[in-house]
mmCIF file of C-alpha atoms and ligand atoms in Angstrom:
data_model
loop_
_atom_site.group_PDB
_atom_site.id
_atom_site.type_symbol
_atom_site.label_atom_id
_atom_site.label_comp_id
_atom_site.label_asym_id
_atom_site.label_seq_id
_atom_site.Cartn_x
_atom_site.Cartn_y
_atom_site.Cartn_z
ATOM 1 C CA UNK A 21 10.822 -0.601 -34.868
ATOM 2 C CA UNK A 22 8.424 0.382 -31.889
ATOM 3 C CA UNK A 23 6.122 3.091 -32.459
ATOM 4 C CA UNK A 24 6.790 6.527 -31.403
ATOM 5 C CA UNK A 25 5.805 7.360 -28.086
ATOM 6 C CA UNK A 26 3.926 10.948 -27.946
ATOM 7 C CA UNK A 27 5.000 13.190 -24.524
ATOM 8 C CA UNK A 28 2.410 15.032 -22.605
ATOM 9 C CA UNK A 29 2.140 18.351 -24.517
ATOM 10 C CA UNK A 30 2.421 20.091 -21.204
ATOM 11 C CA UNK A 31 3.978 19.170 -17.612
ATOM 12 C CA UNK A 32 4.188 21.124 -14.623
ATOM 13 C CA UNK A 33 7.492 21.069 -12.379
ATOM 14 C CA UNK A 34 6.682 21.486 -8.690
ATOM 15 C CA UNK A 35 9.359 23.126 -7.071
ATOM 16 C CA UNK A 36 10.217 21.367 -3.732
ATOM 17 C CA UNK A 37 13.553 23.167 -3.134
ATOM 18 C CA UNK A 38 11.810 25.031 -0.040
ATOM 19 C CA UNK A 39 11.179 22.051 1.626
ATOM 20 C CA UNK A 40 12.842 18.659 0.692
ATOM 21 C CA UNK A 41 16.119 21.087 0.009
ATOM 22 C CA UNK A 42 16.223 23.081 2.557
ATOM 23 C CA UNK A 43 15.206 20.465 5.264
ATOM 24 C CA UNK A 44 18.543 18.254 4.549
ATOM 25 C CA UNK A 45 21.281 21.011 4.843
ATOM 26 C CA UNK A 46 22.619 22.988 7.658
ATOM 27 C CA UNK A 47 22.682 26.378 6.347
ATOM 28 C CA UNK A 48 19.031 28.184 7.725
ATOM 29 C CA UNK A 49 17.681 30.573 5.059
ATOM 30 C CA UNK A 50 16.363 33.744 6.283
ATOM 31 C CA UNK A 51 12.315 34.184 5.484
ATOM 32 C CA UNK A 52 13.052 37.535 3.884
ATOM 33 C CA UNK A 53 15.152 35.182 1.407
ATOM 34 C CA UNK A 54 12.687 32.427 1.196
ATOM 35 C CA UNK A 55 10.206 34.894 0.120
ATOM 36 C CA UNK A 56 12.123 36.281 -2.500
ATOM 37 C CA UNK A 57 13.283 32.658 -3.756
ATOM 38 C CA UNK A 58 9.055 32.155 -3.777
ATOM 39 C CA UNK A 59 8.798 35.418 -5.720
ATOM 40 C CA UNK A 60 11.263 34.675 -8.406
ATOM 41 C CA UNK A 61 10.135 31.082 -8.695
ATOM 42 C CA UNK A 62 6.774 32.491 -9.743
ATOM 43 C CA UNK A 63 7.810 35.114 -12.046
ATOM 44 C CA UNK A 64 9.676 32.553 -13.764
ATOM 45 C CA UNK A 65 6.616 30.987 -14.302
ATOM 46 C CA UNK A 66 6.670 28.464 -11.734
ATOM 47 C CA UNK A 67 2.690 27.596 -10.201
ATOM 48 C CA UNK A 68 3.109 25.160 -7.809
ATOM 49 C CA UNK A 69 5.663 25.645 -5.073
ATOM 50 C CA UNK A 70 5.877 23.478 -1.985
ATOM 51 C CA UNK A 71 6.741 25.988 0.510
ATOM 52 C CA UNK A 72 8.101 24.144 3.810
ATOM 53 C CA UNK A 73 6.855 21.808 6.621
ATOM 54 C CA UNK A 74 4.099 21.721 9.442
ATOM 55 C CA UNK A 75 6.770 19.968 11.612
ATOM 56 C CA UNK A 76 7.665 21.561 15.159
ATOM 57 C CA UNK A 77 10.279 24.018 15.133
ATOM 58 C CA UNK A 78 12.532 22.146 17.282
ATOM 59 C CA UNK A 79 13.066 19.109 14.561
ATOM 60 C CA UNK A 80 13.764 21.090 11.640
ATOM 61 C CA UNK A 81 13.964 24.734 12.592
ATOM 62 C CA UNK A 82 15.178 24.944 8.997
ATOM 63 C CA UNK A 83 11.562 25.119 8.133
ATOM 64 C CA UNK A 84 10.292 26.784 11.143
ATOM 65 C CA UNK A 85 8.766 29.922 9.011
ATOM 66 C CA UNK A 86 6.436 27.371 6.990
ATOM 67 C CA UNK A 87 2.914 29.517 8.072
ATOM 68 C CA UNK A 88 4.674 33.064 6.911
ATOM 69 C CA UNK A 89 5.641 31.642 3.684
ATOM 70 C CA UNK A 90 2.334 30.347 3.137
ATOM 71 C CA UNK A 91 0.698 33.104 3.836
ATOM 72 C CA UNK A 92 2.569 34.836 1.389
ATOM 73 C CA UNK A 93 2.722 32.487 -0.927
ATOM 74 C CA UNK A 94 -1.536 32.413 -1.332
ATOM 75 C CA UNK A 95 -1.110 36.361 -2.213
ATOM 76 C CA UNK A 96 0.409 35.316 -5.719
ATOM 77 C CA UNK A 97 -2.039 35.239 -8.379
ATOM 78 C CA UNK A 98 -2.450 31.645 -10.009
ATOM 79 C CA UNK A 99 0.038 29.937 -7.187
ATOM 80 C CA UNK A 100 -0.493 26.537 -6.005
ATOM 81 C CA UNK A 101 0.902 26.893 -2.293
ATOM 82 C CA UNK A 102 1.615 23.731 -0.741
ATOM 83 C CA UNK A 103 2.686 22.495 2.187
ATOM 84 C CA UNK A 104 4.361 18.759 3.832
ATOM 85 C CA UNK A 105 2.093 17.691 7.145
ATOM 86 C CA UNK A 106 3.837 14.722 8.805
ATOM 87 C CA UNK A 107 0.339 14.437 10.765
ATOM 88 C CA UNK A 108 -3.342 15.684 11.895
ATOM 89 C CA UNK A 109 -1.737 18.251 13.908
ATOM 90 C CA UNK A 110 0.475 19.720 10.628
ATOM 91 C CA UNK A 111 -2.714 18.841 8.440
ATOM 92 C CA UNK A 112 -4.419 21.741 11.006
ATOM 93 C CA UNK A 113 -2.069 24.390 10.778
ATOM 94 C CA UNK A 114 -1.937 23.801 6.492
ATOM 95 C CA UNK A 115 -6.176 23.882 6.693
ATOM 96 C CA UNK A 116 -5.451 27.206 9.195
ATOM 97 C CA UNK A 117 -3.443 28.452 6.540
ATOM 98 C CA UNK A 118 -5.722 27.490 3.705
ATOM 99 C CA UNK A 119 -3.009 25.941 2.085
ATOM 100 C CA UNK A 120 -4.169 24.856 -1.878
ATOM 101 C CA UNK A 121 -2.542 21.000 -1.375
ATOM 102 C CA UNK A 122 -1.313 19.242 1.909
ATOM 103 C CA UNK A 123 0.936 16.231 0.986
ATOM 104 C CA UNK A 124 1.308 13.468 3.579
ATOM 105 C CA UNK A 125 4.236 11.623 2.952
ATOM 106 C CA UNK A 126 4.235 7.165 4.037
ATOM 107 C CA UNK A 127 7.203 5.153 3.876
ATOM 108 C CA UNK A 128 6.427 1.998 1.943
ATOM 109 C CA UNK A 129 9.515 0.661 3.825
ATOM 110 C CA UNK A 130 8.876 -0.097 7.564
ATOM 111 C CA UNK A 131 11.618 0.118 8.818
ATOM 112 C CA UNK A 132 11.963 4.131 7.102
ATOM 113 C CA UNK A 133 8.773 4.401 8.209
ATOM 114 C CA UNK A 134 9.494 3.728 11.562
ATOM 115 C CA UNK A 135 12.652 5.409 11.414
ATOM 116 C CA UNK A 136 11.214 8.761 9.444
ATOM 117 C CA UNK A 137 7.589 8.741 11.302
ATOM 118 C CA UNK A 138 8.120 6.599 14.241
ATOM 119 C CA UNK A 139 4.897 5.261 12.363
ATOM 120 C CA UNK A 140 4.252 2.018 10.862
ATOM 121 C CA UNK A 141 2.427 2.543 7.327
ATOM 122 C CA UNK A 142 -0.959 1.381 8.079
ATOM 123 C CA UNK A 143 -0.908 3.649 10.650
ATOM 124 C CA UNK A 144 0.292 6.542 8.294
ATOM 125 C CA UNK A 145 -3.163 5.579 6.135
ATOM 126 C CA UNK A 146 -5.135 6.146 9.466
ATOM 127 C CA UNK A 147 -3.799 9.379 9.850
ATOM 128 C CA UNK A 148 -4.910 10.513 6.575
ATOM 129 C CA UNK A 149 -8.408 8.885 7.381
ATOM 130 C CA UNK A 150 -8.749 11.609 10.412
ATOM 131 C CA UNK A 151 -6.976 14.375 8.128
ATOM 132 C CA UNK A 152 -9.487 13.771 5.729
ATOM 133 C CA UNK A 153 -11.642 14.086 8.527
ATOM 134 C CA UNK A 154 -10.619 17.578 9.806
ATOM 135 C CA UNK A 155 -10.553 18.651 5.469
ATOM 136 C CA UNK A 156 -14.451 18.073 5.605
ATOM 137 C CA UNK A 157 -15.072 19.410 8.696
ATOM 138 C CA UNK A 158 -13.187 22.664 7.866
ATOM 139 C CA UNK A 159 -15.242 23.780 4.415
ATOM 140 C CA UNK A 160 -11.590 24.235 3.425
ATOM 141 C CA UNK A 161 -10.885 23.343 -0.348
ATOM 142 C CA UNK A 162 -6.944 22.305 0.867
ATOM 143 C CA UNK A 163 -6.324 18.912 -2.020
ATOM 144 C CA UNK A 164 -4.585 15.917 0.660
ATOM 145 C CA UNK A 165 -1.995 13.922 -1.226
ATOM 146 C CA UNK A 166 -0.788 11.008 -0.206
ATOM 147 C CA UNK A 167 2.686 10.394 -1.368
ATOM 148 C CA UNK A 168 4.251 7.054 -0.688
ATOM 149 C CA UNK A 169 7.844 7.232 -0.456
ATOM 150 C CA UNK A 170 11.056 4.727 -0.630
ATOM 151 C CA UNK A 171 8.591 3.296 -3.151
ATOM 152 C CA UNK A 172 11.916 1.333 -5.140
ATOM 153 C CA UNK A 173 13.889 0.370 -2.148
ATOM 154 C CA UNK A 174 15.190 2.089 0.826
ATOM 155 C CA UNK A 175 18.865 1.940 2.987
ATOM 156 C CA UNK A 176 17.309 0.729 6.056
ATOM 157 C CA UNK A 177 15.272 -2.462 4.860
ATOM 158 C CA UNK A 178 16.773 -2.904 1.521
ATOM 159 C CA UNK A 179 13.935 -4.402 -0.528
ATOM 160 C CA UNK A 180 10.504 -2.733 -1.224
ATOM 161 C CA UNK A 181 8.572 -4.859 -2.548
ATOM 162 C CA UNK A 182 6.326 -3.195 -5.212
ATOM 163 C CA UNK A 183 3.437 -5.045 -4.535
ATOM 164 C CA UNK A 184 3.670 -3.569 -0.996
ATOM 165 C CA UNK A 185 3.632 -0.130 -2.701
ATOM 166 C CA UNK A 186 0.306 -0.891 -4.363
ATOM 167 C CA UNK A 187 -1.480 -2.149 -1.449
ATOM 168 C CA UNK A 188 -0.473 1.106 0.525
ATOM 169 C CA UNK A 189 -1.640 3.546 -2.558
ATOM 170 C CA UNK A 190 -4.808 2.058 -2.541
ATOM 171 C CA UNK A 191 -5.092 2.362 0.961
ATOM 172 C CA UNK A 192 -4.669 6.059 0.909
ATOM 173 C CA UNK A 193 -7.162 6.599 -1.819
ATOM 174 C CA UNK A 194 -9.792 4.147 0.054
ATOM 175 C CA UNK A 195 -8.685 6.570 3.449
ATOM 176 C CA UNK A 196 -9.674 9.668 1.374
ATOM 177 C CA UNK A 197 -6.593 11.130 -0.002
ATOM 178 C CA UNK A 198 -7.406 13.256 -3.351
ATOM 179 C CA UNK A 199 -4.335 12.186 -5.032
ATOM 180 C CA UNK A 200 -1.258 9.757 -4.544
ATOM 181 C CA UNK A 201 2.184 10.131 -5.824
ATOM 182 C CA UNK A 202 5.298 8.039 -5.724
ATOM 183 C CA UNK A 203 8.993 8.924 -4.446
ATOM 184 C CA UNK A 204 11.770 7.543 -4.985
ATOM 185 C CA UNK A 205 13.063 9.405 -1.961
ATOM 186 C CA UNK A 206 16.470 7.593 -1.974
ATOM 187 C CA UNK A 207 17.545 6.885 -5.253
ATOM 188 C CA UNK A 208 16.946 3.565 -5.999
ATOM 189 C CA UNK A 209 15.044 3.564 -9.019
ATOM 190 C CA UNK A 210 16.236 3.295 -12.877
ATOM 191 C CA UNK A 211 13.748 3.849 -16.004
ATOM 192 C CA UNK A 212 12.987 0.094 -16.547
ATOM 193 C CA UNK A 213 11.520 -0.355 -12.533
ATOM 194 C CA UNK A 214 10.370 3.191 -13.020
ATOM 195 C CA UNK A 215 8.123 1.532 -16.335
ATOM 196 C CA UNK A 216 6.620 -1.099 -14.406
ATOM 197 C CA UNK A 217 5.345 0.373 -11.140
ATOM 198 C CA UNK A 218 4.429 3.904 -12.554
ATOM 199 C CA UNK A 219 2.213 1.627 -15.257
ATOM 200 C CA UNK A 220 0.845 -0.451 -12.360
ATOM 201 C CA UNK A 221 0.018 2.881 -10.037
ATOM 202 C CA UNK A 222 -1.434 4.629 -12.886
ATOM 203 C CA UNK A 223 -3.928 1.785 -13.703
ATOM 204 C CA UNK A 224 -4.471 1.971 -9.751
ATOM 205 C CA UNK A 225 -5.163 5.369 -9.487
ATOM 206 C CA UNK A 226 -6.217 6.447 -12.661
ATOM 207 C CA UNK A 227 -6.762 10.787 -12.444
ATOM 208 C CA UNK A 228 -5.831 10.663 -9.111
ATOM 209 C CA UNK A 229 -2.444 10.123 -10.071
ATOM 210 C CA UNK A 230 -0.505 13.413 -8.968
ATOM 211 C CA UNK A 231 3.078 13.321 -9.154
ATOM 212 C CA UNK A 232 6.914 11.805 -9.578
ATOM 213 C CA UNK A 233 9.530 12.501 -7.415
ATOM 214 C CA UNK A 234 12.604 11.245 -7.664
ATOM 215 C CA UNK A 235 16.461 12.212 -6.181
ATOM 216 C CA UNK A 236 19.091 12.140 -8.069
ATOM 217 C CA UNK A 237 21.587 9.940 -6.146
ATOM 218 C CA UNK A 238 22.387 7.692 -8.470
ATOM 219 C CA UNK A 239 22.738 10.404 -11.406
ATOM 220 C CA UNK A 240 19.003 8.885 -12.959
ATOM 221 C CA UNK A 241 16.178 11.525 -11.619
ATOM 222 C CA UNK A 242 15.640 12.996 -15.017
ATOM 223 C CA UNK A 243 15.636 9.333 -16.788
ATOM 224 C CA UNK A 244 13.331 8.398 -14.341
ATOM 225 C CA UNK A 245 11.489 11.231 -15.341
ATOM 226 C CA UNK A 246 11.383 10.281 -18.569
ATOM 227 C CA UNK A 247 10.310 7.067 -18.311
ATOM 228 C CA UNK A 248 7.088 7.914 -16.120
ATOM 229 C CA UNK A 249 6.235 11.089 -18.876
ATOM 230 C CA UNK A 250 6.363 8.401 -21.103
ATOM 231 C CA UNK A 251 3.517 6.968 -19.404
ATOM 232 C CA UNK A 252 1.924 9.991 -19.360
ATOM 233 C CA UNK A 253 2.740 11.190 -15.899
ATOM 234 C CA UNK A 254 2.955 15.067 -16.237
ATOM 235 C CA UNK A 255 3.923 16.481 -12.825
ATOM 236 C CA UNK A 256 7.204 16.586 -11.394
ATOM 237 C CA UNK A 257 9.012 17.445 -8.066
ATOM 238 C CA UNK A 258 12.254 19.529 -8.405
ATOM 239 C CA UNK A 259 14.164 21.353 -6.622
ATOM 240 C CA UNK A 260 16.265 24.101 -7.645
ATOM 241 C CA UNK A 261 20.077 23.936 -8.196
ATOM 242 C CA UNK A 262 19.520 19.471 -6.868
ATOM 243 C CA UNK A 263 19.700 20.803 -3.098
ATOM 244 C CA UNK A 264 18.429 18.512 -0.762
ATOM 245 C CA UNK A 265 19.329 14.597 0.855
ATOM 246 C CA UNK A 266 17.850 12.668 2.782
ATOM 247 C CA UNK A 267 19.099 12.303 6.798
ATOM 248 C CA UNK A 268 18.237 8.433 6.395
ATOM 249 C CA UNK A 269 19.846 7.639 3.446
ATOM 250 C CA UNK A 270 23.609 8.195 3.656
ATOM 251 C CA UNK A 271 25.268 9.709 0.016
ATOM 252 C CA UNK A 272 21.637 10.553 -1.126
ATOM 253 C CA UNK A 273 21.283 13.764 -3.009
ATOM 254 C CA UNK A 274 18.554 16.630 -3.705
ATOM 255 C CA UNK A 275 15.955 15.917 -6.095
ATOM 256 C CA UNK A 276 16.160 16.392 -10.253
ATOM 257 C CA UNK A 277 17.283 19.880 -10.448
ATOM 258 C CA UNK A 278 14.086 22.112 -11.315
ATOM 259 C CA UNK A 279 16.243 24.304 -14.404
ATOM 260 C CA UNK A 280 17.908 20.834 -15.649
ATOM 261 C CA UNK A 281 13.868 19.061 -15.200
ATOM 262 C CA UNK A 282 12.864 22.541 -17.107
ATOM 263 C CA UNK A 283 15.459 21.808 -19.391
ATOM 264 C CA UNK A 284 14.408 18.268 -20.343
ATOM 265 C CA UNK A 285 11.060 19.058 -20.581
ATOM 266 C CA UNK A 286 11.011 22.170 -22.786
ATOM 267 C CA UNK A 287 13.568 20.848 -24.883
ATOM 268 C CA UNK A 288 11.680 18.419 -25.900
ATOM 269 C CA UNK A 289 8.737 20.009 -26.883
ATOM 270 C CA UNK A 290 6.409 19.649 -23.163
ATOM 271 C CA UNK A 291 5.809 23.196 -22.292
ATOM 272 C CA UNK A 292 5.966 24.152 -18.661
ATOM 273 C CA UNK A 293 5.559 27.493 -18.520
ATOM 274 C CA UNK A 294 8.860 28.358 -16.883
ATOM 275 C CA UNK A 295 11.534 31.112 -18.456
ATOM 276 C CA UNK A 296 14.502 29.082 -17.900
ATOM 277 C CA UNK A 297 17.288 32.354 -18.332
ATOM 278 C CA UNK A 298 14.670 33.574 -15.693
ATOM 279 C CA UNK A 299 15.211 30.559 -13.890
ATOM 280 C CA UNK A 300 18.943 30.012 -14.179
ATOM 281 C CA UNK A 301 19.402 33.920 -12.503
ATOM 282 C CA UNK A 302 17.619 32.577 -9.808
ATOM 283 C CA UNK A 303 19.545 29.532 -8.916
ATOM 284 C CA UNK A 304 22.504 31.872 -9.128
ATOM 285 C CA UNK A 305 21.402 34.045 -6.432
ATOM 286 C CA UNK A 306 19.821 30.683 -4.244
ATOM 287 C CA UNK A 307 23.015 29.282 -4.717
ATOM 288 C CA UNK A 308 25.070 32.547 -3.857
ATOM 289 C CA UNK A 309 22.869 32.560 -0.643
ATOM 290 C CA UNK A 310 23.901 28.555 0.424
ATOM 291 C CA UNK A 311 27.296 28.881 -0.224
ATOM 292 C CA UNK A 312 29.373 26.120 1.223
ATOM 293 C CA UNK A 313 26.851 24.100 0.434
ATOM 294 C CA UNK A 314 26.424 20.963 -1.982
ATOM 295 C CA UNK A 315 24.730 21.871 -5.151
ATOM 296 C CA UNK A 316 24.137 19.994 -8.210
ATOM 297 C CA UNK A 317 22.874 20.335 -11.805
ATOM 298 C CA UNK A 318 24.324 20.928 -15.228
ATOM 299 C CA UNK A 319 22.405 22.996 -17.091
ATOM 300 C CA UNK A 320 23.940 26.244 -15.489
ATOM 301 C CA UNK A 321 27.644 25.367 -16.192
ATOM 302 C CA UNK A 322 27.181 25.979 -19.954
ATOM 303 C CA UNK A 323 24.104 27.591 -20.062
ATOM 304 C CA UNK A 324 21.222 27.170 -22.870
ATOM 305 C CA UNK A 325 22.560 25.615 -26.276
ATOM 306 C CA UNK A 326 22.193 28.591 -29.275
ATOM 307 C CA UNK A 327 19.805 26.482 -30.570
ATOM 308 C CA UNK A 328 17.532 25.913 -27.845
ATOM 309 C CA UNK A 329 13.372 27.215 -28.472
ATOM 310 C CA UNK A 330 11.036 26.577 -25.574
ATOM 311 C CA UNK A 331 8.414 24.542 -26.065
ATOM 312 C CA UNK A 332 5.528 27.174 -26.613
ATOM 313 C CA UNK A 333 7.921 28.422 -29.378
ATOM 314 C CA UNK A 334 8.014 25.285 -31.401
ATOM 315 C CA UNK A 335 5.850 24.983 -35.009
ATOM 316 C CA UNK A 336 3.683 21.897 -33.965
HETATM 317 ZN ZN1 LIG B 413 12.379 13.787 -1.401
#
């Protein structure tokens, strides 16, 4: 038999719901709303909330409220706020805002890269050269993330080639970024590719290592989430009640869904620090306020097993 694996004994679940969610659907969310979705998510427990998009208004108006919600989100004690910058000119408005994380995301595929960016890759790791720049330059503490996306594959180019992802992670830690993640942004991945290229990035990277995100197209997020905590990889990318796509992958869904991710986690002994009846109420009223909407997730349809004890709650 192979030996046991031991999980992270905690794991924190960013919730991206704000931004990768709300970015990919029609409906436009009233800030008032936002700011009570940011409210509950952190009385839930929830500490690290990506809270929308330095993008101009006139792409994604969706997200055009990005500097009120971070604003308010830095008045909550213990919050990570952070924000998506597609470039130097985002990365300004996130250091105006003294946002706690910045995450700049590259397309390991060109031609999503291209298509997402209207940037090829190398010149996405320049970019976070001069962002890195402008973070020393502004005595702000803001952390700059580089997160390299359609990291298993993507719809436009097919093949990514993982080798390809490797060279472009390093290049974002040689540019300056503080930490690197990996997305699987359209669903391509499965736990056994998941294995071998979180084991490779983590070698890499080593602590700078931030973060998995993965969307659920294929129905595998939260196996995929398993495989990389299995590596030791204990932060995660959610977003509440699986809302979210992608507009250059056709079918794609949200990511995992935050309460089901919660679900997983706690379940299984890796506390998170989220109340997940707490949570559940709020995907209730999120959901109530996107109706028409796709939503996904199981977790809510039958609710916590009886015999279900957080993590914290657990004799270890
Ligand atoms: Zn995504």
């Amino acid at each position: 038999m192979p030996p046991l694996t031991t999980l992270p004994p905690r794991a924190v679940i960013r919730e991206v719901g704000l931004r990768d969610g709300l970015q990919s659907i029609q409906t436009i969310l009233p800030t008032a709303q936002k700011i009570a979705w940011i409210d509950q998510a952190h009385a839930a427990g929830l500490r690290e909330i990506e809270v929308g998009s330095f993008v101009p208004a006139r792409l994604l108006p969706q997200l055009a409220d990005t500097a009120e919600l971070l604003a308010h989100a830095k008045t909550l004690p213990g919050l990570c706020a952070s924000v998506l910058v597609p470039n130097l000119r985002g990365a300004e408005a996130a250091l105006a805002g003294d946002a706690d994380l910045m995450l700049l995301p590259l397309s390991a595929s060109h031609a999503h890269s291209l298509a997402n960016l209207r940037k090829t890759p190398d010149e996405v790791v320049a970019e976070l050269g001069r962002i890195r720049a402008a973070r020393d330059a502004s005595g702000r503490k803001t952390l700059i993330e580089g997160g390299v996306g359609t990291a298993f594959g993507c719809t436009l180019q097919g093949e990514v080639k993982p080798a390809e992802v490797l060279r472009l992670m390093q290049a974002l830690l040689d540019a300056g970024a503080d930490r690197v993640s990996l997305a699987d942004t359209v669903g391509y991945a499965d736990p056994a590719s998941v294995s071998r290229l979180f084991e490779q990035a983590l070698r890499l990277a080593g602590e700078r290592f931030w973060c998995g995100h993965f969307h659920d197209t294929r129905g595998l997020a939260l196996a995929n989430v398993y495989a990389s905590l299995q590596l030791g990889v204990n932060r995660f990318d959610a977003s509440l009640a699986g809302i979210g796509g992608c507009p250059h992958a056709p079918g794609a869904s949200g990511n995992a869904a935050s309460e089901d991710l919660a679900f997983l986690l706690e379940a299984g002994g890796v506390a998170t620090g989220i109340d997940l009846p707490q949570l559940l109420a709020l995907r209730g009223q999120v959901t109530g306020w996107l109706a028409g909407e796709a939503t996904h997730g199981s977790l809510h349809r039958a609710g916590l097993p009886k015999t279900f004890h957080p993590a914290g709650a657990l004799p270890r």
